Short mmCIF file of C-alpha atoms in Angstrom, two decimals:
data_model
loop_
_atom_site.label_atom_id
_atom_site.label_comp_id
_atom_site.label_asym_id
_atom_site.label_seq_id
_atom_site.Cartn_x
_atom_site.Cartn_y
_atom_site.Cartn_z
CA MET A 1 1.15 -29.23 -4.19
CA LEU A 2 4.04 -30.80 -6.17
CA LYS A 3 2.79 -29.21 -9.36
CA ILE A 4 2.67 -25.76 -7.76
CA THR A 5 6.08 -26.13 -6.12
CA GLN A 6 7.63 -27.12 -9.43
CA SER A 7 5.84 -24.19 -11.08
CA LEU A 8 7.28 -21.78 -8.50
CA SER A 9 10.77 -23.24 -8.91
CA ARG A 10 10.65 -22.82 -12.69
CA TRP A 11 9.22 -19.33 -12.27
CA VAL A 12 12.02 -18.25 -9.90
CA SER A 13 14.89 -19.85 -11.79
CA HIS A 14 13.92 -18.46 -15.20
CA ALA A 15 17.01 -16.82 -16.69
CA VAL A 16 17.08 -13.08 -17.29
CA THR A 17 18.60 -12.01 -20.57
CA ALA A 18 21.37 -9.46 -20.85
CA ALA A 19 19.09 -7.35 -23.02
CA ALA A 20 16.50 -7.15 -20.27
CA LEU A 21 19.10 -6.01 -17.75
CA LEU A 22 20.43 -3.41 -20.15
CA ALA A 23 16.89 -2.18 -20.76
CA ALA A 24 16.55 -1.69 -17.02
CA GLY A 25 19.51 0.68 -17.21
CA ILE A 26 21.57 -1.00 -14.48
CA THR A 27 25.29 -1.61 -14.59
CA THR A 28 27.76 -3.31 -12.28
CA SER A 29 30.36 -0.56 -12.16
CA VAL A 30 30.03 2.02 -9.41
CA HIS A 31 32.81 4.41 -8.46
CA ALA A 32 34.56 3.13 -5.34
CA GLN A 33 33.98 6.29 -3.34
CA GLU A 34 30.35 6.81 -4.26
CA GLN A 35 27.65 6.06 -1.72
CA VAL A 36 25.07 4.71 -4.18
CA LEU A 37 22.16 2.41 -3.33
CA ARG A 38 20.42 0.65 -6.25
CA ILE A 39 17.02 -0.87 -5.46
CA GLY A 40 15.11 -3.36 -7.58
CA MET A 41 11.41 -2.61 -7.08
CA THR A 42 8.52 -4.96 -7.81
CA ALA A 43 6.78 -2.14 -9.70
CA SER A 44 6.79 -2.33 -13.48
CA ASP A 45 7.38 1.40 -13.95
CA ILE A 46 8.73 4.47 -12.19
CA PRO A 47 5.99 5.77 -9.87
CA LEU A 48 4.24 9.01 -10.82
CA THR A 49 6.64 11.82 -9.90
CA THR A 50 4.30 14.82 -9.49
CA GLY A 51 3.38 14.24 -5.81
CA GLN A 52 0.65 11.62 -5.41
CA ALA A 53 2.46 8.53 -6.62
CA ASP A 54 0.86 5.61 -8.42
CA GLN A 55 2.13 1.98 -8.23
CA GLY A 56 0.32 1.46 -4.91
CA GLY A 57 2.08 1.62 -1.56
CA GLU A 58 5.43 0.90 -3.22
CA GLY A 59 5.07 4.08 -5.25
CA GLN A 60 4.32 5.99 -2.05
CA ARG A 61 7.33 4.38 -0.35
CA PHE A 62 9.88 5.15 -3.05
CA MET A 63 8.62 8.41 -4.59
CA ALA A 64 5.94 10.22 -2.56
CA ASN A 65 7.81 9.71 0.74
CA THR A 66 11.27 10.51 -0.56
CA VAL A 67 10.84 13.52 -2.85
CA TYR A 68 7.82 14.80 -0.95
CA ASP A 69 6.50 15.28 2.58
CA GLN A 70 3.03 15.27 4.11
CA LEU A 71 1.44 17.40 6.82
CA VAL A 72 1.39 14.34 9.06
CA MET A 73 4.01 11.62 8.69
CA TRP A 74 5.02 8.25 10.13
CA ASP A 75 7.82 7.75 12.65
CA LEU A 76 9.97 5.18 10.84
CA SER A 77 12.88 5.18 13.30
CA SER A 78 12.19 1.91 15.14
CA ALA A 79 12.05 -1.77 14.15
CA ASP A 80 10.85 -2.84 17.61
CA LYS A 81 7.36 -1.34 17.81
CA PRO A 82 4.51 -0.40 15.47
CA SER A 83 4.98 3.01 13.87
CA SER A 84 3.02 6.00 15.11
CA LEU A 85 2.14 9.32 13.52
CA THR A 86 4.58 12.18 13.92
CA PRO A 87 4.62 15.87 12.94
CA GLY A 88 5.65 16.50 9.36
CA LEU A 89 4.94 19.74 7.53
CA ALA A 90 2.48 20.43 10.33
CA LEU A 91 4.05 20.91 13.76
CA SER A 92 0.78 20.09 15.51
CA TRP A 93 -2.92 19.49 14.92
CA SER A 94 -6.08 19.44 16.97
CA ALA A 95 -9.84 19.13 16.59
CA ASP A 96 -11.95 21.86 18.14
CA ALA A 97 -13.52 20.50 21.34
CA ALA A 98 -16.68 22.50 20.63
CA ASP A 99 -16.88 21.44 16.98
CA ARG A 100 -15.07 18.19 16.21
CA LYS A 101 -15.42 18.80 12.48
CA ARG A 102 -13.04 21.78 12.64
CA TRP A 103 -9.30 21.03 12.72
CA THR A 104 -6.38 23.41 13.10
CA PHE A 105 -2.90 22.60 11.78
CA LYS A 106 0.12 24.69 12.74
CA ILE A 107 2.55 24.78 9.82
CA ARG A 108 6.25 24.10 10.37
CA PRO A 109 8.17 27.34 9.74
CA GLY A 110 11.19 27.63 7.48
CA VAL A 111 10.43 24.72 5.13
CA LYS A 112 11.53 25.19 1.51
CA PHE A 113 10.63 23.28 -1.61
CA HIS A 114 13.52 22.02 -3.72
CA ASP A 115 13.04 25.00 -6.05
CA GLY A 116 13.61 27.39 -3.13
CA SER A 117 10.00 28.52 -2.67
CA THR A 118 8.38 28.45 0.77
CA PHE A 119 5.90 25.92 2.06
CA ASP A 120 3.06 27.56 4.00
CA ALA A 121 -0.65 27.16 4.63
CA ALA A 122 -1.52 28.63 1.22
CA ALA A 123 0.65 25.98 -0.44
CA ALA A 124 -1.22 23.29 1.49
CA VAL A 125 -4.55 24.70 0.29
CA TRP A 126 -3.20 24.74 -3.29
CA ASN A 127 -2.36 21.05 -2.95
CA PHE A 128 -5.83 20.12 -1.73
CA GLU A 129 -7.22 21.99 -4.72
CA LYS A 130 -5.07 19.95 -7.11
CA LEU A 131 -6.86 16.81 -5.81
CA LEU A 132 -10.36 17.88 -4.81
CA ASN A 133 -11.41 20.78 -7.02
CA ASP A 134 -11.66 19.87 -10.69
CA LYS A 135 -12.34 23.53 -11.51
CA SER A 136 -9.01 24.73 -10.13
CA PRO A 137 -6.21 25.49 -12.64
CA GLN A 138 -3.87 23.05 -10.89
CA PHE A 139 -6.32 20.13 -10.75
CA ASP A 140 -4.54 16.99 -11.91
CA ALA A 141 -6.70 13.99 -12.76
CA LYS A 142 -3.79 11.57 -12.37
CA GLN A 143 -2.96 12.75 -8.87
CA ALA A 144 -6.62 13.04 -7.94
CA GLY A 145 -7.07 9.41 -8.94
CA GLN A 146 -4.39 8.45 -6.44
CA GLY A 147 -5.20 10.83 -3.59
CA ARG A 148 -8.84 11.89 -3.59
CA THR A 149 -10.16 8.64 -2.09
CA ARG A 150 -7.63 8.94 0.74
CA ILE A 151 -9.36 12.06 2.14
CA PRO A 152 -13.10 11.57 1.58
CA SER A 153 -14.16 13.34 4.76
CA ILE A 154 -12.68 16.76 3.89
CA ALA A 155 -15.37 19.37 3.24
CA SER A 156 -13.29 22.56 3.12
CA TYR A 157 -9.86 24.00 3.82
CA ARG A 158 -8.43 27.50 4.17
CA ALA A 159 -5.30 29.33 5.22
CA ILE A 160 -6.11 31.37 8.33
CA ASP A 161 -2.63 32.89 8.14
CA PRO A 162 0.67 31.70 6.58
CA MET A 163 1.36 29.34 9.47
CA THR A 164 -2.20 28.17 10.25
CA LEU A 165 -4.33 25.82 8.17
CA GLU A 166 -7.95 25.00 8.90
CA ILE A 167 -9.63 21.84 7.62
CA VAL A 168 -13.33 21.17 8.11
CA THR A 169 -14.63 17.63 7.72
CA LYS A 170 -18.12 16.62 6.60
CA GLU A 171 -18.69 14.97 9.97
CA PRO A 172 -16.51 14.41 13.03
CA ASP A 173 -13.61 12.24 11.89
CA ALA A 174 -10.88 11.24 14.33
CA PHE A 175 -9.11 9.42 11.49
CA LEU A 176 -8.23 12.61 9.56
CA PRO A 177 -4.54 12.76 10.61
CA PHE A 178 -4.01 9.21 9.32
CA GLN A 179 -5.57 10.16 5.99
CA LEU A 180 -3.36 13.21 5.61
CA ALA A 181 -0.24 11.04 5.93
CA TRP A 182 -0.94 10.03 2.30
CA ILE A 183 -1.15 13.52 0.82
CA ALA A 184 2.13 14.71 -0.72
CA MET A 185 2.77 18.42 -1.06
CA SER A 186 3.97 19.66 -4.46
CA SER A 187 5.43 23.11 -5.16
CA PRO A 188 2.93 25.69 -6.50
CA ALA A 189 5.76 28.01 -7.55
CA HIS A 190 7.52 25.30 -9.53
CA TRP A 191 4.26 24.34 -11.25
CA GLU A 192 3.90 27.98 -12.32
CA LYS A 193 7.51 27.99 -13.54
CA MET A 194 6.82 24.84 -15.59
CA GLY A 195 4.11 26.66 -17.51
CA LYS A 196 1.29 25.32 -15.34
CA ASP A 197 1.85 21.95 -16.97
CA TRP A 198 1.96 18.75 -14.88
CA VAL A 199 3.70 16.86 -17.70
CA ALA A 200 6.55 19.37 -17.65
CA TYR A 201 6.51 19.37 -13.83
CA ALA A 202 6.89 15.57 -13.78
CA LYS A 203 10.23 15.81 -15.57
CA THR A 204 11.81 18.00 -12.86
CA PRO A 205 9.53 17.76 -9.81
CA SER A 206 9.86 19.80 -6.64
CA GLY A 207 8.84 18.64 -3.18
CA THR A 208 10.12 19.37 0.32
CA GLY A 209 11.42 15.84 0.97
CA PRO A 210 14.89 14.56 1.93
CA TRP A 211 15.59 13.46 -1.64
CA LYS A 212 15.57 15.31 -4.96
CA LEU A 213 14.64 13.52 -8.17
CA VAL A 214 17.27 14.51 -10.74
CA SER A 215 16.48 12.16 -13.63
CA TRP A 216 14.19 9.32 -14.62
CA THR A 217 13.37 7.19 -17.62
CA PRO A 218 10.03 5.37 -17.81
CA ARG A 219 10.27 1.64 -17.04
CA GLU A 220 14.05 1.89 -16.63
CA ARG A 221 15.36 3.91 -13.69
CA ALA A 222 15.06 6.96 -11.48
CA GLU A 223 17.94 8.75 -9.78
CA LEU A 224 17.57 10.69 -6.54
CA VAL A 225 20.15 12.72 -4.66
CA PRO A 226 20.10 14.17 -1.12
CA ASN A 227 18.40 17.44 -0.26
CA PRO A 228 21.14 19.05 1.89
CA ASN A 229 18.72 21.73 3.12
CA TYR A 230 16.09 19.31 4.42
CA TRP A 231 14.27 20.65 7.47
CA ASP A 232 14.83 17.49 9.55
CA LYS A 233 18.63 17.37 9.86
CA ALA A 234 18.48 13.79 11.20
CA ARG A 235 16.93 12.66 7.91
CA ILE A 236 19.40 14.23 5.49
CA PRO A 237 20.54 11.19 3.49
CA LYS A 238 24.02 9.74 3.99
CA LEU A 239 24.07 8.30 0.48
CA ASN A 240 25.21 10.24 -2.57
CA LYS A 241 22.54 8.72 -4.75
CA LEU A 242 19.49 6.45 -4.63
CA ILE A 243 18.65 4.60 -7.87
CA LEU A 244 15.25 2.95 -8.36
CA VAL A 245 14.91 0.20 -10.96
CA PRO A 246 11.56 -1.36 -11.95
CA LEU A 247 12.02 -5.16 -11.97
CA PRO A 248 8.55 -6.70 -11.72
CA GLU A 249 9.72 -10.27 -12.40
CA ALA A 250 11.18 -12.01 -9.36
CA SER A 251 13.72 -13.86 -11.51
CA ALA A 252 14.98 -10.53 -12.87
CA ARG A 253 15.36 -9.11 -9.37
CA ILE A 254 17.31 -12.15 -8.18
CA ALA A 255 19.61 -12.10 -11.21
CA ALA A 256 20.28 -8.39 -10.80
CA LEU A 257 21.09 -8.80 -7.09
CA ARG A 258 23.38 -11.81 -7.59
CA SER A 259 25.28 -10.10 -10.39
CA GLY A 260 25.78 -6.90 -8.41
CA GLN A 261 23.63 -4.79 -10.70
CA VAL A 262 21.44 -3.78 -7.75
CA ASP A 263 22.19 -3.78 -4.03
CA TRP A 264 18.69 -4.41 -2.72
CA ILE A 265 15.52 -6.09 -3.98
CA GLU A 266 11.98 -6.07 -2.74
CA ALA A 267 10.10 -9.38 -2.25
CA PRO A 268 12.72 -12.06 -2.95
CA PRO A 269 11.06 -15.32 -4.01
CA PRO A 270 10.89 -17.73 -1.04
CA ASP A 271 12.83 -20.63 -2.54
CA ALA A 272 15.74 -18.32 -3.34
CA VAL A 273 16.15 -17.16 0.26
CA ALA A 274 18.33 -20.01 1.54
CA SER A 275 20.77 -19.75 -1.37
CA LEU A 276 20.91 -15.97 -1.01
CA ARG A 277 21.73 -16.29 2.68
CA SER A 278 24.42 -18.89 1.97
CA ALA A 279 25.94 -16.51 -0.58
CA GLY A 280 26.20 -13.79 2.09
CA PHE A 281 23.21 -11.65 1.20
CA GLN A 282 21.09 -10.15 3.98
CA ILE A 283 17.44 -11.19 4.28
CA VAL A 284 15.61 -8.54 6.29
CA THR A 285 12.06 -9.12 7.56
CA ASN A 286 9.72 -7.62 10.12
CA ALA A 287 6.06 -7.80 11.02
CA TYR A 288 4.14 -4.91 9.57
CA PRO A 289 0.52 -3.86 9.01
CA HIS A 290 -0.33 -5.63 5.80
CA ASN A 291 -2.67 -8.36 4.66
CA TRP A 292 -3.14 -10.44 1.50
CA VAL A 293 -6.75 -11.20 0.66
CA TRP A 294 -9.34 -11.81 -1.97
CA HIS A 295 -11.77 -8.91 -2.05
CA LEU A 296 -15.24 -10.31 -2.80
CA SER A 297 -18.11 -8.92 -4.87
CA MET A 298 -21.27 -8.26 -2.88
CA LEU A 299 -23.37 -7.24 -5.90
CA GLU A 300 -26.82 -8.74 -6.41
CA GLY A 301 -26.37 -12.22 -7.84
CA SER A 302 -22.87 -12.76 -6.44
CA PRO A 303 -22.43 -16.10 -4.64
CA PHE A 304 -20.54 -14.24 -1.93
CA ARG A 305 -23.73 -12.64 -0.67
CA ASP A 306 -24.36 -16.03 0.95
CA PRO A 307 -22.41 -16.20 4.26
CA LYS A 308 -22.14 -19.99 3.89
CA VAL A 309 -20.12 -19.53 0.70
CA ARG A 310 -17.80 -16.98 2.32
CA GLN A 311 -17.35 -19.29 5.31
CA ALA A 312 -16.66 -22.27 3.03
CA LEU A 313 -13.96 -20.46 1.07
CA ASN A 314 -12.20 -19.43 4.25
CA LEU A 315 -12.38 -22.99 5.60
CA ALA A 316 -10.84 -24.33 2.37
CA VAL A 317 -7.56 -22.40 2.59
CA ASP A 318 -4.54 -24.16 4.10
CA ARG A 319 -2.80 -21.08 5.50
CA ASP A 320 -0.11 -23.01 7.36
CA GLY A 321 0.61 -24.99 4.19
CA LEU A 322 0.91 -21.75 2.26
CA ASN A 323 3.35 -20.44 4.86
CA LYS A 324 5.54 -23.52 4.34
CA PHE A 325 5.23 -23.04 0.58
CA LEU A 326 6.50 -19.47 1.10
CA GLY A 327 9.49 -20.65 3.12
CA GLY A 328 8.08 -19.20 6.32
CA LEU A 329 7.99 -15.68 4.89
CA SER A 330 4.42 -14.97 5.99
CA ILE A 331 2.16 -14.91 9.03
CA PRO A 332 -0.90 -17.15 8.48
CA ALA A 333 -4.08 -15.09 8.84
CA LYS A 334 -6.30 -15.53 11.88
CA GLY A 335 -8.38 -12.56 10.80
CA PHE A 336 -8.19 -9.42 8.70
CA MET A 337 -5.66 -7.88 11.11
CA PRO A 338 -2.52 -9.77 12.17
CA PRO A 339 -2.72 -11.97 15.31
CA GLY A 340 -2.05 -9.95 18.45
CA HIS A 341 -2.94 -6.58 16.92
CA GLU A 342 -4.59 -4.13 19.32
CA TRP A 343 -7.68 -4.02 17.09
CA PHE A 344 -7.98 -7.81 16.81
CA GLY A 345 -10.62 -8.29 19.53
CA LYS A 346 -12.12 -11.75 20.01
CA PRO A 347 -13.51 -12.95 16.68
CA ASN A 348 -14.20 -16.52 15.64
CA GLU A 349 -10.76 -17.10 14.22
CA LEU A 350 -10.05 -18.72 10.87
CA THR A 351 -9.45 -22.48 10.63
CA PHE A 352 -8.70 -25.04 7.92
CA ASP A 353 -11.45 -27.65 7.52
CA PRO A 354 -12.06 -28.84 3.92
CA ALA A 355 -14.80 -31.28 4.97
CA ALA A 356 -16.77 -28.50 6.63
CA ALA A 357 -16.20 -26.33 3.54
CA ARG A 358 -17.73 -29.00 1.30
CA ARG A 359 -20.77 -29.35 3.60
CA LEU A 360 -21.42 -25.62 3.60
CA LEU A 361 -21.10 -25.40 -0.17
CA ALA A 362 -23.62 -28.22 -0.53
CA GLU A 363 -26.01 -26.39 1.82
CA ALA A 364 -25.57 -23.30 -0.38
CA GLY A 365 -26.53 -25.35 -3.44
CA TYR A 366 -23.11 -26.04 -4.94
CA THR A 367 -22.31 -29.68 -5.71
CA SER A 368 -20.16 -31.68 -8.13
CA ALA A 369 -23.05 -31.47 -10.59
CA LYS A 370 -23.34 -27.71 -10.07
CA PRO A 371 -19.94 -26.43 -8.89
CA LEU A 372 -19.24 -22.92 -7.72
CA VAL A 373 -17.22 -21.08 -10.39
CA ILE A 374 -15.19 -18.02 -9.44
CA LYS A 375 -13.28 -15.70 -11.72
CA VAL A 376 -10.57 -13.81 -9.85
CA VAL A 377 -8.28 -11.10 -11.20
CA VAL A 378 -4.77 -11.19 -9.79
CA PRO A 379 -1.65 -9.06 -10.40
CA SER A 380 1.48 -10.30 -12.11
CA SER A 381 3.56 -8.48 -9.50
CA GLY A 382 3.33 -5.23 -7.59
CA SER A 383 3.39 -3.41 -4.30
CA GLY A 384 3.15 -5.77 -1.34
CA MET A 385 1.76 -8.58 -3.48
CA MET A 386 4.43 -11.10 -2.38
CA GLN A 387 4.44 -13.87 -5.04
CA PRO A 388 0.92 -13.47 -6.46
CA ILE A 389 0.82 -15.99 -9.29
CA PRO A 390 2.11 -19.08 -7.43
CA MET A 391 0.17 -18.08 -4.30
CA ASN A 392 -3.05 -17.82 -6.26
CA GLU A 393 -2.32 -21.17 -7.89
CA PHE A 394 -2.01 -22.58 -4.38
CA LEU A 395 -5.45 -21.18 -3.47
CA GLN A 396 -6.85 -22.44 -6.76
CA GLN A 397 -5.78 -25.97 -5.78
CA ASN A 398 -7.13 -25.61 -2.22
CA LEU A 399 -10.51 -24.60 -3.60
CA ARG A 400 -10.48 -27.29 -6.27
CA ASP A 401 -10.12 -29.80 -3.43
CA VAL A 402 -13.54 -28.72 -2.08
CA GLY A 403 -15.22 -28.63 -5.50
CA VAL A 404 -14.79 -24.94 -6.41
CA ARG A 405 -13.48 -24.00 -9.86
CA VAL A 406 -11.32 -20.89 -9.91
CA ASP A 407 -10.48 -19.12 -13.16
CA ILE A 408 -7.46 -16.85 -12.72
CA GLU A 409 -6.90 -13.81 -14.93
CA VAL A 410 -3.55 -12.06 -14.53
CA MET A 411 -3.33 -8.27 -14.86
CA GLU A 412 -0.42 -5.84 -14.78
CA TRP A 413 -0.28 -4.20 -11.34
CA ASN A 414 -1.23 -0.65 -12.31
CA ALA A 415 -4.12 -1.96 -14.42
CA LEU A 416 -5.35 -3.97 -11.46
CA VAL A 417 -5.12 -0.91 -9.20
CA ALA A 418 -7.20 1.05 -11.72
CA ALA A 419 -9.79 -1.76 -11.79
CA TRP A 420 -9.86 -1.79 -7.98
CA ARG A 421 -10.53 1.94 -7.86
CA ALA A 422 -13.22 1.60 -10.54
CA GLY A 423 -15.16 -0.98 -8.50
CA VAL A 424 -16.40 -4.44 -9.39
CA LYS A 425 -19.14 -3.12 -11.71
CA ASP A 426 -16.60 -1.60 -14.09
CA PRO A 427 -15.65 -3.51 -17.27
CA ALA A 428 -12.00 -3.07 -16.29
CA ASN A 429 -12.54 -6.01 -13.92
CA ARG A 430 -13.25 -8.30 -16.89
CA GLY A 431 -16.22 -9.98 -15.30
CA ALA A 432 -14.35 -11.08 -12.17
CA ILE A 433 -16.25 -11.48 -8.88
CA ALA A 434 -13.09 -11.54 -6.75
CA MET A 435 -9.85 -9.58 -6.77
CA ASN A 436 -6.56 -10.52 -5.13
CA TYR A 437 -5.19 -7.47 -3.34
CA SER A 438 -2.72 -6.71 -0.58
CA TYR A 439 -3.86 -4.02 1.81
CA PHE A 440 -2.05 -1.42 3.86
CA ILE A 441 -3.84 -1.71 7.23
CA GLN A 442 -1.86 0.51 9.59
CA ASP A 443 -4.56 3.11 10.17
CA PRO A 444 -8.32 2.78 10.75
CA PHE A 445 -9.41 4.32 7.48
CA THR A 446 -7.22 2.22 5.22
CA ALA A 447 -7.69 -0.92 7.32
CA PHE A 448 -11.48 -0.86 7.55
CA VAL A 449 -13.47 2.17 6.45
CA ARG A 450 -12.53 2.39 2.78
CA HIS A 451 -13.42 -1.27 2.15
CA VAL A 452 -16.92 -1.47 3.61
CA GLN A 453 -18.47 1.95 4.23
CA SER A 454 -21.59 1.90 2.07
CA ASP A 455 -21.13 5.35 0.52
CA LEU A 456 -17.48 4.81 -0.44
CA VAL A 457 -18.16 2.84 -3.62
CA ALA A 458 -16.61 4.07 -6.89
CA PRO A 459 -15.96 6.82 -7.74
CA ARG A 460 -16.11 8.21 -4.18
CA GLY A 461 -14.00 5.46 -2.66
CA THR A 462 -12.55 1.97 -2.89
CA ASN A 463 -15.35 -0.22 -1.53
CA TRP A 464 -14.58 -2.45 -4.53
CA GLY A 465 -17.17 -5.13 -3.80
CA TYR A 466 -20.09 -2.71 -3.13
CA TYR A 467 -20.61 -4.04 0.38
CA GLY A 468 -23.26 -2.05 2.27
CA GLU A 469 -24.77 -2.82 5.65
CA LYS A 470 -26.36 -0.48 8.20
CA ASP A 471 -24.85 -2.16 11.24
CA MET A 472 -21.36 -1.86 9.78
CA ASP A 473 -21.89 1.81 8.93
CA ALA A 474 -22.97 2.38 12.53
CA LEU A 475 -19.85 0.66 13.87
CA LEU A 476 -17.64 2.73 11.57
CA ALA A 477 -19.34 5.93 12.70
CA ALA A 478 -18.80 4.99 16.35
CA ALA A 479 -15.08 4.45 15.76
CA ARG A 480 -14.70 7.57 13.64
CA THR A 481 -16.29 9.80 16.27
CA SER A 482 -14.35 8.29 19.18
CA PHE A 483 -11.65 10.84 19.97
CA ASP A 484 -10.72 9.00 23.18
CA PRO A 485 -8.03 6.38 22.30
CA ALA A 486 -9.45 3.63 24.54
CA ALA A 487 -13.00 4.06 23.25
CA GLN A 488 -11.73 4.15 19.67
CA ARG A 489 -9.74 0.95 20.20
CA THR A 490 -12.82 -0.86 21.52
CA ALA A 491 -14.89 0.35 18.57
CA LEU A 492 -12.23 -0.86 16.11
CA GLN A 493 -12.15 -4.27 17.78
CA ARG A 494 -15.90 -4.61 17.24
CA ILE A 495 -15.43 -3.76 13.55
CA HIS A 496 -12.70 -6.36 13.18
CA GLU A 497 -14.84 -8.98 14.89
CA LYS A 498 -17.59 -8.32 12.34
CA PHE A 499 -15.12 -8.54 9.43
CA VAL A 500 -13.93 -11.94 10.64
CA ASN A 501 -17.12 -13.46 12.03
CA GLU A 502 -18.98 -12.72 8.79
CA ARG A 503 -15.96 -13.67 6.61
CA LEU A 504 -16.31 -10.53 4.51
CA PHE A 505 -13.07 -11.31 2.66
CA LEU A 506 -11.10 -14.41 1.84
CA MET A 507 -8.41 -13.77 4.45
CA VAL A 508 -5.20 -15.57 3.57
CA THR A 509 -1.95 -14.28 5.02
CA HIS A 510 0.17 -11.37 6.24
CA ASP A 511 3.49 -10.47 4.66
CA VAL A 512 6.71 -10.01 6.64
CA ASN A 513 8.03 -7.50 4.09
CA ALA A 514 11.08 -9.52 3.08
CA ARG A 515 13.95 -7.71 1.41
CA ALA A 516 17.22 -9.12 0.16
CA MET A 517 20.28 -6.91 0.08
CA SER A 518 24.00 -6.92 -0.34
CA PRO A 519 26.11 -7.23 2.82
CA ARG A 520 27.54 -3.85 1.83
CA VAL A 521 24.24 -2.16 2.71
CA LYS A 522 24.50 -0.79 6.26
CA GLY A 523 22.33 1.21 8.64
CA PHE A 524 18.86 0.21 7.42
CA VAL A 525 16.19 0.00 10.13
CA GLN A 526 13.16 -1.92 8.87
CA ALA A 527 10.24 -0.15 10.51
CA GLN A 528 7.00 -1.99 11.26
CA ASN A 529 5.43 0.03 8.51
CA TRP A 530 4.61 -0.14 4.82
CA PHE A 531 6.96 2.84 4.36
CA GLN A 532 10.66 3.05 5.17
CA ASN A 533 13.37 5.64 5.82
CA PHE A 534 16.33 5.47 3.42
CA SER A 535 18.25 8.37 4.96
CA PRO A 536 20.43 6.45 7.49
CA ILE A 537 21.67 3.92 4.92
CA THR A 538 25.26 3.69 3.73
CA VAL A 539 26.85 1.38 1.16
CA THR A 540 30.44 0.21 1.43
CA ARG A 541 32.29 -0.56 -1.80
#
């Protein structure tokens, strides 16, 4: 433990050079009257600007949900309760009672893209084509790579009239509205104007969102300004400008915040929190639907096919110790979902018992003479990943204590995301049989379905470990076809119980989405959501 704590301290306190700060394009001088918010992201680059953002959930938060809108969106107005879905570019939606595969979406009238063109049902169809139809002129492989796996149940789509969109799913799917909350709507007219070229479009993109992207430089900064004609008047930004700065190293983020070069940073390192508070900075946290796990390979020959091994790994992790190591900025896992969640059910909750872990490993055939060896790929930083390197070193030591050798290979965040989408069989995973990932778990599809449904392996989905089991598929089908909220909740509880009882992942912790910001930042409401609303924020100078 001492070795890891010292490692974290050195890692956090590492000095950031002036050249690095200049390369990030951030300065300390801001005009006194300007309402400018400068955010230091954990991402290593500016998220993809064309609509479907890369850089994981952080890319969605800062680019796809600012410049763009979705048919269905999240209500981000409250810090006191979990977020719920709310009408976005669609005023309403419903599944046909006689045919649950057929959905009707009523389009919000009067919505304009930033280029002045109109959003309607035909524009929505055009956007589905850019992701799902590789024969369409507007198909974009980069965006498809980000968005296609979010909407695997869609079979067809058509504009019935300008204000009515029909979507037909392959089978009844009550989770469709949640899936559509990921799909950003780009401007067909602007794409035409840019010569039908997504590279040109990326330089001056056009969405319908509350913010307009006016300039960006790869790996340095992006500048957004308010959309004064935004359809939701309550979400017209109060700021004059929002500046996004990629700062993947925690030490760089801390240095930039302390020096006044940014006003807000994502994921402050835990042992900097007390000194930041004493210096007058705000530390904002809230529970939100997120977990931090190791995703395990279930391929033939993987040790994780043995339930005793999965149980042993979960028994070996000192989650409360990790929480102390993180300065209390986590919620120790009791399951895949956070404790108290409505889908939690009554599983056999996780405990810490190294002696029992050693016994189970011995029963599985792993001893000091023949130790279990695990190669895990982990990110250097990235969306929702908290402090991945020191946290994984903590797990490495926990597992060493029960006789397991863990080899850690660090990957840049976007490379790790690509390897996750490619599945464990792909060489991009460098022979690893486990991957450290943080998961957005605020809807049923992203929480459960995409990880374990047997037909959602690469390239159709993100069942990274190639898990496949008939009973699980049956449980998923029962939840997906439950249009009654109470019946759906019960079905989701049964799924969660199976996740936990069979220890399908190494379940470690839940983040509290810590952010550090200047006391000059006012009006931010931290929703219980992976995404956030930047429109109410002001900055005093």
